[in-house]
Short mmCIF file of C-alpha atoms in Angstrom, two decimals:
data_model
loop_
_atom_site.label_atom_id
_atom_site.label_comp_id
_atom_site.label_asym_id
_atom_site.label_seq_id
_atom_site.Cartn_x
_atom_site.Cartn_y
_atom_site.Cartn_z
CA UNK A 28 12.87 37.09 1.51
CA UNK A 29 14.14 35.50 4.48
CA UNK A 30 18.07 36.17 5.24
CA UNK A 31 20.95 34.38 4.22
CA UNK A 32 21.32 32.19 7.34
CA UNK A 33 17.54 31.65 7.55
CA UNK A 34 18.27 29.92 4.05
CA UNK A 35 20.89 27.58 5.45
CA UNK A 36 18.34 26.32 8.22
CA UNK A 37 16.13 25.52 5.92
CA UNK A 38 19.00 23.91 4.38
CA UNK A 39 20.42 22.04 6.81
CA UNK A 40 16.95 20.81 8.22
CA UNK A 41 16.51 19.50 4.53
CA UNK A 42 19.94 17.82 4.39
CA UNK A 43 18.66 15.81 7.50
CA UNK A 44 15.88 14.91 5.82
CA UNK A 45 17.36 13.42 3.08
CA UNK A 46 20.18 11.78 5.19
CA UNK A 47 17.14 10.03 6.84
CA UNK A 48 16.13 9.03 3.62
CA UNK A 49 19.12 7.40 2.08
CA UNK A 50 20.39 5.53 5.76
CA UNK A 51 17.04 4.97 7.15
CA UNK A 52 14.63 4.50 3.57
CA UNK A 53 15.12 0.92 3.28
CA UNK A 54 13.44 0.37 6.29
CA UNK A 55 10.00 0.58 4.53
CA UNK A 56 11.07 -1.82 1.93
CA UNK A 57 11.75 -4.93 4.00
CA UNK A 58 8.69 -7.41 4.36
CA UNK A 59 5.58 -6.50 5.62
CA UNK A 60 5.76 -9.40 8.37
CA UNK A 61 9.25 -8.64 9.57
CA UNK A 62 8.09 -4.74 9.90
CA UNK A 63 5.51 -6.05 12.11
CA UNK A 64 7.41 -8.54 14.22
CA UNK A 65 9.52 -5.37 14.87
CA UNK A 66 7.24 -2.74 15.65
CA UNK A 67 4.97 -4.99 17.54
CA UNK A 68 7.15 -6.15 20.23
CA UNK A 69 6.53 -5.67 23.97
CA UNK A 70 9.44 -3.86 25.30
CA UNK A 71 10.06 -3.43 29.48
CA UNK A 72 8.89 -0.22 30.31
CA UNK A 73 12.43 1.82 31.51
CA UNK A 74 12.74 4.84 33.60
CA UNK A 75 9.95 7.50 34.49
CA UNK A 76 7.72 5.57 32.91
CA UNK A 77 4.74 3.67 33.98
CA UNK A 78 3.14 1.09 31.17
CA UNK A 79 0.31 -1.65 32.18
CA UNK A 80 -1.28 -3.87 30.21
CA UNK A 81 -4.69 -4.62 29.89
CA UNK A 82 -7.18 -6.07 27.70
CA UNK A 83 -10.42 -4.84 27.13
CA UNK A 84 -12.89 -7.53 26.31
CA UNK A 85 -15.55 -7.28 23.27
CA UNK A 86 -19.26 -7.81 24.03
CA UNK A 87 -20.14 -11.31 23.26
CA UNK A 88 -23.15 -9.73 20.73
CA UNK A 89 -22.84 -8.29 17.51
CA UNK A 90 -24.75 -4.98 18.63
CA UNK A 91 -21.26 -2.91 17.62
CA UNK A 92 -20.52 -4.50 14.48
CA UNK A 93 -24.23 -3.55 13.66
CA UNK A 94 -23.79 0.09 14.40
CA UNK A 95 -20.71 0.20 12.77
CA UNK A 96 -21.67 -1.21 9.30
CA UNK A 97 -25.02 0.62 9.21
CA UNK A 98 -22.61 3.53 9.55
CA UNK A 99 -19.91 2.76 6.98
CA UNK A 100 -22.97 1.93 4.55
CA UNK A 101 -24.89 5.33 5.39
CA UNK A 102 -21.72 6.88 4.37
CA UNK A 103 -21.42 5.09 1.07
CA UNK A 104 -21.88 6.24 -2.36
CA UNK A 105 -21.97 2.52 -3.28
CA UNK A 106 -18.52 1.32 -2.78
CA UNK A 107 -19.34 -1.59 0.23
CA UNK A 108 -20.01 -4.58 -1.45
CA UNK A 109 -18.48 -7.33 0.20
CA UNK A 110 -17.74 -5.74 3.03
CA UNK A 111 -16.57 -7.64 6.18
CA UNK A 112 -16.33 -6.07 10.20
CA UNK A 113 -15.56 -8.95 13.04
CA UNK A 114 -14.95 -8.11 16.46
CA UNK A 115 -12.38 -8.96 18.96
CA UNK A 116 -10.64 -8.23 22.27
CA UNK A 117 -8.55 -5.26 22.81
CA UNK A 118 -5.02 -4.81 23.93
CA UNK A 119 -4.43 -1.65 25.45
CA UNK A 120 -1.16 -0.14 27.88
CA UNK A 121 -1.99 2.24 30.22
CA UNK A 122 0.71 4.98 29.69
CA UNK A 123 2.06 7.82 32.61
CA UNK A 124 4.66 9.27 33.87
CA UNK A 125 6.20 7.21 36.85
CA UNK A 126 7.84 10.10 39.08
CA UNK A 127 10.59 9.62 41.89
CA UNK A 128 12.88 7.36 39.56
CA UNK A 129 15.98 7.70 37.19
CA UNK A 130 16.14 7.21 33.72
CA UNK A 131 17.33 4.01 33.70
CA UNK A 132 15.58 2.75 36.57
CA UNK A 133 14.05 -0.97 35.50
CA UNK A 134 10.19 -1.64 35.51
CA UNK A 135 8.82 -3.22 38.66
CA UNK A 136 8.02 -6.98 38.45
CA UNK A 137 4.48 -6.30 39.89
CA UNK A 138 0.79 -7.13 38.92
CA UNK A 139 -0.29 -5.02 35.73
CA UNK A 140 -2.79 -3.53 38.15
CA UNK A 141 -0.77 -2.68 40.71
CA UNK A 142 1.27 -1.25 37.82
CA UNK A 143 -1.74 1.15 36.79
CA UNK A 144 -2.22 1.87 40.53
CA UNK A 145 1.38 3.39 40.49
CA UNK A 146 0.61 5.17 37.81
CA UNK A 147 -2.66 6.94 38.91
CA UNK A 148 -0.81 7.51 42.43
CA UNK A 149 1.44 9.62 39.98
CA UNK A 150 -1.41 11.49 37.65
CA UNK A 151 -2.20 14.79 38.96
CA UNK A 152 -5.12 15.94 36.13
CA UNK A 153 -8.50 14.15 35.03
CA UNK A 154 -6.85 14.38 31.05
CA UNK A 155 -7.34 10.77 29.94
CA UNK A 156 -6.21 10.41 26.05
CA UNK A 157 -6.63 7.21 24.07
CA UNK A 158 -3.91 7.17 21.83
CA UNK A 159 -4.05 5.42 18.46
CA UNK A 160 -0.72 4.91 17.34
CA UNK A 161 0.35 5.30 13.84
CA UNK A 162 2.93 2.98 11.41
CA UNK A 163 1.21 3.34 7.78
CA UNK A 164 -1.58 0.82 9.18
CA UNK A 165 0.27 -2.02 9.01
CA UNK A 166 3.24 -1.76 11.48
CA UNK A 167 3.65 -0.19 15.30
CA UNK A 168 2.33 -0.41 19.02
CA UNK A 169 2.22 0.62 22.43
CA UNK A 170 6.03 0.35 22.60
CA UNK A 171 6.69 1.85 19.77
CA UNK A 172 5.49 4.78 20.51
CA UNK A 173 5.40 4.83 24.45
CA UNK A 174 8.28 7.99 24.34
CA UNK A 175 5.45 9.87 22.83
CA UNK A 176 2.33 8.87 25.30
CA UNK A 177 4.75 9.54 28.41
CA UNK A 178 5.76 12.64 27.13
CA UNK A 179 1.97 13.31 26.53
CA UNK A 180 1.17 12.15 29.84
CA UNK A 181 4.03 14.02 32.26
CA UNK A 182 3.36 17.53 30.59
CA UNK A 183 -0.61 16.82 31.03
CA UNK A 184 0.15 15.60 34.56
CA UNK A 185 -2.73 12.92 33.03
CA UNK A 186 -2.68 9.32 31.46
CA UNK A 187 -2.54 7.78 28.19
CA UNK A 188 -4.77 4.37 26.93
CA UNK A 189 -2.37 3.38 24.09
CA UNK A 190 -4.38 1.16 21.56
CA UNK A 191 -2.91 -1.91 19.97
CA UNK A 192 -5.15 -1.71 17.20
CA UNK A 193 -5.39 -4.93 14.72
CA UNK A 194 -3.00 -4.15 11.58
CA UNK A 195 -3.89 -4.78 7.88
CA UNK A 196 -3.57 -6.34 5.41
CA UNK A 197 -4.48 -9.18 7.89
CA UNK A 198 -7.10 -7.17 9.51
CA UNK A 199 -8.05 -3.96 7.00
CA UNK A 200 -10.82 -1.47 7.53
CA UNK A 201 -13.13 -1.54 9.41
CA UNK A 202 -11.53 -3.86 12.30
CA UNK A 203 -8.74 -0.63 13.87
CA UNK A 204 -11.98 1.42 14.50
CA UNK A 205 -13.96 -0.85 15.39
CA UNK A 206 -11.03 -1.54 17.99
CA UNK A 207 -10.96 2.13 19.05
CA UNK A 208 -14.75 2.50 19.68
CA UNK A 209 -14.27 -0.78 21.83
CA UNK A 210 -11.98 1.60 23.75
CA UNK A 211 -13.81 4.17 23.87
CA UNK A 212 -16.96 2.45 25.60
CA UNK A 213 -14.54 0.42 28.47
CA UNK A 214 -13.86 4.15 29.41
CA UNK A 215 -17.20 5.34 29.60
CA UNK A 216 -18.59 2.31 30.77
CA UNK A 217 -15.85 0.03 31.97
CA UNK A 218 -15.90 -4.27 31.66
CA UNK A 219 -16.15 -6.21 34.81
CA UNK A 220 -12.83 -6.56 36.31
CA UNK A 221 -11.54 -3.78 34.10
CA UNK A 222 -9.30 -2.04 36.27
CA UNK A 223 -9.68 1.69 35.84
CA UNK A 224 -13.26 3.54 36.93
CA UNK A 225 -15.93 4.84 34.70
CA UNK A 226 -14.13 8.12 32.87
CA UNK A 227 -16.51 10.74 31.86
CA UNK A 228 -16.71 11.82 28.29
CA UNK A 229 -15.08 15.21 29.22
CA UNK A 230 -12.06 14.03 30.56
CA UNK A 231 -11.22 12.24 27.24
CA UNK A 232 -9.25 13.39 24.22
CA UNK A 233 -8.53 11.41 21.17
CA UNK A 234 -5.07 11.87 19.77
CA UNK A 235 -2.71 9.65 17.71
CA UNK A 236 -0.35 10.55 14.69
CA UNK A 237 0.14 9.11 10.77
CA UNK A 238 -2.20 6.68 9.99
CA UNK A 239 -2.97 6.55 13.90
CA UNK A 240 -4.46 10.55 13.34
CA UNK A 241 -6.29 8.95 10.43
CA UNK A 242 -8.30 6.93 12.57
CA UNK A 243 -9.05 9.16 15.24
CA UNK A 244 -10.61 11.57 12.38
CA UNK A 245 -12.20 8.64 11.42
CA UNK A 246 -13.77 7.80 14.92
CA UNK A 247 -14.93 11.74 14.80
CA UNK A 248 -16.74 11.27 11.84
CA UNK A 249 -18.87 7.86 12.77
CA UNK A 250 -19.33 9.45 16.31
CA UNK A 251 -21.07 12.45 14.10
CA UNK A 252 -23.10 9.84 12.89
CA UNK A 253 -23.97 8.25 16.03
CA UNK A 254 -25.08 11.34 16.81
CA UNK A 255 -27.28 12.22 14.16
CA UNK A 256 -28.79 8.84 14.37
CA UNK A 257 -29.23 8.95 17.69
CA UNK A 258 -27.49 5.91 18.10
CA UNK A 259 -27.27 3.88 21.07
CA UNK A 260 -25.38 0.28 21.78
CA UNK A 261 -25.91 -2.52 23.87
CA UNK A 262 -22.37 -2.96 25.20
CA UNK A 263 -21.93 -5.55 28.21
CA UNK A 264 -25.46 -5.70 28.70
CA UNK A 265 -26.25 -2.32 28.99
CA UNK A 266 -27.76 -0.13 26.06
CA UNK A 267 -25.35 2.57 26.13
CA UNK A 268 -24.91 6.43 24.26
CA UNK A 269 -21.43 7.55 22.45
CA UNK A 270 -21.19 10.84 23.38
CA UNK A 271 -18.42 13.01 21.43
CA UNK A 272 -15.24 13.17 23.69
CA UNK A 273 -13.57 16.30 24.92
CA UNK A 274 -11.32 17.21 22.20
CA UNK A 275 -9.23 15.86 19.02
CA UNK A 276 -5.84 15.83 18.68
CA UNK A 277 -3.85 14.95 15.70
CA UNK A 278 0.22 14.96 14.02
CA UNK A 279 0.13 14.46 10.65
CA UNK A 280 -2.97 12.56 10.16
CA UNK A 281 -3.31 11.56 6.75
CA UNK A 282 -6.36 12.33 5.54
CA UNK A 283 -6.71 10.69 2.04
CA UNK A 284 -5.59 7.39 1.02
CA UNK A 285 -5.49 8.18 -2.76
CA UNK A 286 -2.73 10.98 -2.33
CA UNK A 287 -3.97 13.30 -4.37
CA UNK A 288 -3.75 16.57 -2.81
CA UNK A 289 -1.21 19.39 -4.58
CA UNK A 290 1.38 19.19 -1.52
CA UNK A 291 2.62 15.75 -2.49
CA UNK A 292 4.38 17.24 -5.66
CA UNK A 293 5.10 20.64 -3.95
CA UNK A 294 6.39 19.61 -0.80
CA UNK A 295 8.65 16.20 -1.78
CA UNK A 296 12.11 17.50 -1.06
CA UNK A 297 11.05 18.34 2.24
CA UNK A 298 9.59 14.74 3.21
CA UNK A 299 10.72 11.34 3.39
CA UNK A 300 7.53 9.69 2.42
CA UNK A 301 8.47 8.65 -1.45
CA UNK A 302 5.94 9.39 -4.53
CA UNK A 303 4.58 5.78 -4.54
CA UNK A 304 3.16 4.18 -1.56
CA UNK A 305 6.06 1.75 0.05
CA UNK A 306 3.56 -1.75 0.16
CA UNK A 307 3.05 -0.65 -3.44
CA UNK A 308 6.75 -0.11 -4.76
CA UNK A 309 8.32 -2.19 -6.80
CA UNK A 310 11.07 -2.35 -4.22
CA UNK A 311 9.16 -4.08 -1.46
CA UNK A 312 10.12 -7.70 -0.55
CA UNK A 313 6.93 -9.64 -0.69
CA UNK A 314 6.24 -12.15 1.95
CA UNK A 315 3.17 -14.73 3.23
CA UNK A 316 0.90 -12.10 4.35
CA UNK A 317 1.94 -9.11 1.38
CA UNK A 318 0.36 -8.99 -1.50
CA UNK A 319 -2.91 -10.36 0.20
CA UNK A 320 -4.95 -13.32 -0.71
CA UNK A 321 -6.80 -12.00 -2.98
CA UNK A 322 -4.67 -9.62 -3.75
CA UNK A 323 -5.98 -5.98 -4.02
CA UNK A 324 -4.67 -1.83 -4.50
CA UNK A 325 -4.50 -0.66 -0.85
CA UNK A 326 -3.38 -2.54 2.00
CA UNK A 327 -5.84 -0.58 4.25
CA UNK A 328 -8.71 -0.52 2.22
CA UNK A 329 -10.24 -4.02 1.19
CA UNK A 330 -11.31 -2.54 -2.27
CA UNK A 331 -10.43 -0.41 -4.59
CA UNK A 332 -14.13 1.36 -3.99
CA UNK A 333 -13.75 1.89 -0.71
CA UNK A 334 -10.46 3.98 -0.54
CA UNK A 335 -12.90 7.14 -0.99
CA UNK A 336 -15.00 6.26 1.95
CA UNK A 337 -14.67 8.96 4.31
CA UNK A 338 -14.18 6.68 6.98
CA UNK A 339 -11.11 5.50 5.15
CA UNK A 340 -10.52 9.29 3.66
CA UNK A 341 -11.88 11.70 5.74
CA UNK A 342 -11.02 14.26 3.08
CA UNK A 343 -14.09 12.74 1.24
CA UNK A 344 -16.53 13.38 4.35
CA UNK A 345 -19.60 15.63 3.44
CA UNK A 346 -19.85 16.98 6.68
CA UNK A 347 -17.78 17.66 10.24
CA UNK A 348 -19.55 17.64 13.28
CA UNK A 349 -21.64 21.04 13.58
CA UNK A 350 -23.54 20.46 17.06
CA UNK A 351 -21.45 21.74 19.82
CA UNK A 352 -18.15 19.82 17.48
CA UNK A 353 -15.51 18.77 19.51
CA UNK A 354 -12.47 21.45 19.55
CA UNK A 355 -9.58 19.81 17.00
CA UNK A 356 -5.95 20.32 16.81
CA UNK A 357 -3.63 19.29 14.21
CA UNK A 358 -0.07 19.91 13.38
CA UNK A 359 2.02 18.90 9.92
CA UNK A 360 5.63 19.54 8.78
CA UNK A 361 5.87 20.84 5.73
CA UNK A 362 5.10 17.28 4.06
CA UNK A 363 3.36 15.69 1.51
CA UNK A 364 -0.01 15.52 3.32
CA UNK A 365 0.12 19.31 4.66
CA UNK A 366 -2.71 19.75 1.87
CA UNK A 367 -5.12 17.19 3.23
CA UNK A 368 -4.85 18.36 6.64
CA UNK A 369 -5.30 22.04 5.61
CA UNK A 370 -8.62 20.77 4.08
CA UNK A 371 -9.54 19.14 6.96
CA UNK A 372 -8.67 21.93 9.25
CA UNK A 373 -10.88 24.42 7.25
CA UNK A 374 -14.25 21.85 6.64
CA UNK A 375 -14.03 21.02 10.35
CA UNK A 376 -13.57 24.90 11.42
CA UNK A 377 -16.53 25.85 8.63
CA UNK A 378 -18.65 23.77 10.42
CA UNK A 379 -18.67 25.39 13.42
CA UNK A 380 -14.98 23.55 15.63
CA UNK A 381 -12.50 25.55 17.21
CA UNK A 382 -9.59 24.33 15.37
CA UNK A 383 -5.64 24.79 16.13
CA UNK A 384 -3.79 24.30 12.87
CA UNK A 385 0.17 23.98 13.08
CA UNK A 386 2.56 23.72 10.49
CA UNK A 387 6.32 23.45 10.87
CA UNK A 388 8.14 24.58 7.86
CA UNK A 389 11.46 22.66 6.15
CA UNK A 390 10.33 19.23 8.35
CA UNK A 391 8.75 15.78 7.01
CA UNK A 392 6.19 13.55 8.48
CA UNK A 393 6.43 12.47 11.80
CA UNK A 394 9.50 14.65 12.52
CA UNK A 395 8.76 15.34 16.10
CA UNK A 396 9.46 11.22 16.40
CA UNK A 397 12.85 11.12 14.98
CA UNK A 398 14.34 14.73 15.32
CA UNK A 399 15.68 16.11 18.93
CA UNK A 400 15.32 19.89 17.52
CA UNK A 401 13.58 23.26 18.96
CA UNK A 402 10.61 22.30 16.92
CA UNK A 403 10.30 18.45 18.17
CA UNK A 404 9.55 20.37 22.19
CA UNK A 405 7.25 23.06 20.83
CA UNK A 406 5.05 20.95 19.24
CA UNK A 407 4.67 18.49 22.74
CA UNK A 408 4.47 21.38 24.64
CA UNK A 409 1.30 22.67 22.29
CA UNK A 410 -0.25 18.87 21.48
CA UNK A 411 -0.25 18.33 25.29
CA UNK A 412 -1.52 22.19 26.52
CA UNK A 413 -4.55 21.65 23.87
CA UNK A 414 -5.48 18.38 25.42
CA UNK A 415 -4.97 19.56 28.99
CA UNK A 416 -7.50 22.57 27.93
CA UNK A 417 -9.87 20.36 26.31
CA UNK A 418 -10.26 18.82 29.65
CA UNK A 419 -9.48 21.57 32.11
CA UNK A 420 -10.21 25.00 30.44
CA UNK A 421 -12.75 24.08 27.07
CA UNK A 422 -13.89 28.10 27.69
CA UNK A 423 -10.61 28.86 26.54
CA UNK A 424 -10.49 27.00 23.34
CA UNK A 425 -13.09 29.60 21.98
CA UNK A 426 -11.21 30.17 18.59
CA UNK A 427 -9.64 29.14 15.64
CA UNK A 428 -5.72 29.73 15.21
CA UNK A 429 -3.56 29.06 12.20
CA UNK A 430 0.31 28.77 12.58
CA UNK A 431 2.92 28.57 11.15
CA UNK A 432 6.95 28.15 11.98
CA UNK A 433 9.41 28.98 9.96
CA UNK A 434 13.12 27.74 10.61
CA UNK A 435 15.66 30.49 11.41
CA UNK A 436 19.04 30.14 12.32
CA UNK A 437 20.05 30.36 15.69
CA UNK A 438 17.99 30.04 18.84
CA UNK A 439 15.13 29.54 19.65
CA UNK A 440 15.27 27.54 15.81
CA UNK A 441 11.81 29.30 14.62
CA UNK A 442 9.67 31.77 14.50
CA UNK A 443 6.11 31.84 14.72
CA UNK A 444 3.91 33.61 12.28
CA UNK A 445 0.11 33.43 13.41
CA UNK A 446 -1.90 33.72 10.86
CA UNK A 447 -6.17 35.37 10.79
CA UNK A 448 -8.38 32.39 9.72
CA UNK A 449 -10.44 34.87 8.44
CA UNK A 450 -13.73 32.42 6.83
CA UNK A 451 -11.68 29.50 6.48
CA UNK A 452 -10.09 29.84 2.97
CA UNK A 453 -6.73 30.71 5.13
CA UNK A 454 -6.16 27.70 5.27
CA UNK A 455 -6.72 26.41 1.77
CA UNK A 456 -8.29 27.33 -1.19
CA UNK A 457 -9.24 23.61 -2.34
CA UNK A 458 -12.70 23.05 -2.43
CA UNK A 459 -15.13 20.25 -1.79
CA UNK A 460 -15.64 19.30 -4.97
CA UNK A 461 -12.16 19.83 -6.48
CA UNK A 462 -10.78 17.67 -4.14
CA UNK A 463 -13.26 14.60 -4.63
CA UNK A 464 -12.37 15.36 -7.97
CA UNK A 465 -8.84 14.74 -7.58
CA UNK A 466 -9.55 11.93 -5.46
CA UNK A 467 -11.33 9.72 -7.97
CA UNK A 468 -9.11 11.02 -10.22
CA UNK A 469 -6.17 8.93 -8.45
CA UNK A 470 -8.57 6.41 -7.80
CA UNK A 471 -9.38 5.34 -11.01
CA UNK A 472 -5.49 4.51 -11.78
CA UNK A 473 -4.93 2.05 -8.95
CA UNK A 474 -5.05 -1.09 -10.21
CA UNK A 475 -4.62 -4.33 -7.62
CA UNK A 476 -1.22 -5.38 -6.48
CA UNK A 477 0.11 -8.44 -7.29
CA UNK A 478 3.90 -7.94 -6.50
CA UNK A 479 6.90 -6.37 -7.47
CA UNK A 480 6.76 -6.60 -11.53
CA UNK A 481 9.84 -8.89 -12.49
CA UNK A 482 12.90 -7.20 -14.40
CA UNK A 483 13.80 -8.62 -17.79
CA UNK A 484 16.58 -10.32 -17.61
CA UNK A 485 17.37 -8.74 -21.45
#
């Protein structure tokens, strides 16, 4: 039983949760387009902090699109009709830490390239991470979370490739990773005129949080099938392999898009994510692009079928990389999807990854964004040493590690209990089956969204 004053921080990080809730909640309610007008904007890049922007061109074939569908369909348990993956340029920022200036020192008026010459003048390390940022697939970008990839990229002494993925509903699955995979390839094998070198596959971590984490687990799972198939693209002209990068690193990826894992009853005090998806609330203020024409259950997923794909879910996935896997980090607060990434933690570490599995107690999703507390700089400090020792030191990531931090009053704010993974059921007891159970389950109910319903007006 944890003393008094241990109670109260528990407390008192719970009373900010809530607080959040009820000043900040509304914020998911507002339309869909005006969420995106916000979270999309460009903003000038101020004090020790280097952004420039790029765009990474798409091949002018199809060969991706190709590889990509053949995936999605190898995957399928028959839940793909109609499906439809288009290609198109990508907008990326390059992301660092720009040293030698105050904090409210303006961004130069200079080239973009001379802007990501500054920047690797400043990076000290080979640690490269394309970051997929997250906003419930609908909302965010580089801006939006550029605090986060320059935080990333000064305690790395690397860089950060920030992904402006395409948003649904106007561009659902599969067009974000098909976006990321576009990425992925200008590192390896960069455009012409691109303006960074070829990176090599070991210098490069994936990493991105929310929905963002979603599609980097995602991207592991149809680079597993690349490499099964042997896969190879033609990508600029050249025919090309995707090698697995150095390392994966997540913050509260969700992991299921049906939300059916036991954490989001257990844990809903402690979260501010609310017990019906916000683009499905009655709440919501529809607008031109929300509900979709046609309309349908999931503003991710383009049908109802598909939610359970596991490149939608990757809960659902059959297997996780097994053939020298890609070491994986992940961290949640003690939120609704904890469960789902305690499943994924223990399928990826069962087949054969060295996984890091962190899990702040008394937080909610995404609390390291919006919360200046103890917690918030322990968890940069470990995201950023896992992908500096994917990159620098993969000997040392030889093992699996489960922790867990529990709030206590008074400095440091928490306390760490490690925990022995033992064969994996340490970190959950769900199994396979039980949880595709519970996933079709949930599936089943959805039923295509039309709207708010209308109140009576008896």
């Amino acid at each position: 039983m944890a003393p008094d004053e241990d109670k109260d921080a528990v407390k008192k990080l719970m009373s900010w949760t809530q607080k959040f809730r009820k000043d900040k909640g509304y914020l998911f309610y507002t339309p869909i387009s005006l969420q995106q007008a916000i979270t999309t904007a460009d903003q000038p890049a101020t004090g020790p902090v280097w952004a420039s922007r790029t765009i990474l061109p798409a091949p002018k074939d199809d060969c991706i699109i190709t590889a990509i569908t053949e995936a999605i369909y190898d995957l399928d348990d028959g839940s793909c009709a109609d499906l439809v993956a288009t290609l198109a340029d990508v907008q990326v920022q390059w992301s660092g830490f720009r040293s030698g200036v105050g904090r409210h020192e303006k961004e130069p008026t200079i080239s973009e390239e001379d802007k990501y010459k500054g920047l690797m003048k400043d990076t000290r390390s080979k640690t490269t991470i394309i970051y997929a940022h997250g906003g419930l697939n609908y909302s965010g970008g580089p801006a939006s979370v550029r605090a986060v990839t320059s935080t990333l990229a000064k305690l790395t002494k690397g860089r950060c490739l920030v992904l402006e993925q395409r948003l649904a509903p106007q561009d659902p699955f599969p067009a974000p990773l098909i976006d990321l995979l576009v990425a992925y390839l200008s590192l390896l094998y960069p455009p012409e005129d691109a303006f960074h070198e070829a990176t090599t596959p070991e210098n490069i971590v994936i990493a991105g949080e929310s929905s963002g984490g979603n599609l980097c687990l995602s991207f592991l799972l149809l680079l597993q099938h690349f490499q099964q198939r042997k896969t190879r693209i033609n990508f600029h002209g050249n025919c090309v392999s995707i090698p697995y990068p150095a390392g994966f690193a997540t913050f509260c990826a969700q992991g299921d898009a049906t939300m059916s894992f036991p954490s989001y009853a257990r844990n809903k005090n402690y979260d501010i994510i609310d017990d019906v998806h916000p683009t499905l609330s009655d709440i919501i203020t529809p607008d031109s692009i929300w509900p979709s024409t046609p309309p349908r259950s999931h503003i991710y997923s383009p049908t109802t079928n598909l939610i359970t794909h596991p490149l939608v879910s990757p809960v659902s996935s059959k297997s996780w990389p097994s053939i020298k896997p890609p070491p994986m980090f992940f961290a949640y607060g003690q939120e609704r999807m904890l469960d789902e990434g305690r499943f994924m933690a223990k399928q990826a570490f069962k087949a054969g990854a060295s996984v890091q599995l962190h899990q702040y107690n008394a937080l909610p999703h995404i609390f390291a964004f919006i919360a200046q507390i103890p917690q918030t700089a322990h968890l940069f400090t470990q995201w950023a040493q896992f992908c500096r020792m994917c990159v620098e030191e993969p000997q040392k990531i030889d093992s699996s590690r489960y922790y867990i931090h529990e709030p206590v009053a008074g400095p440091p704010g928490f306390k760490t209990i490690p925990r022995d993974v033992g064969d994996g059921k340490e970190f959950t007891d769900l199994e396979y089956e039980e949880v595709l159970k519970l996933m079709d389950g949930n599936k089943k109910k959805m039923k295509v969204w039309n709207g708010p319903k209308t109140k009576s007006s008896l």
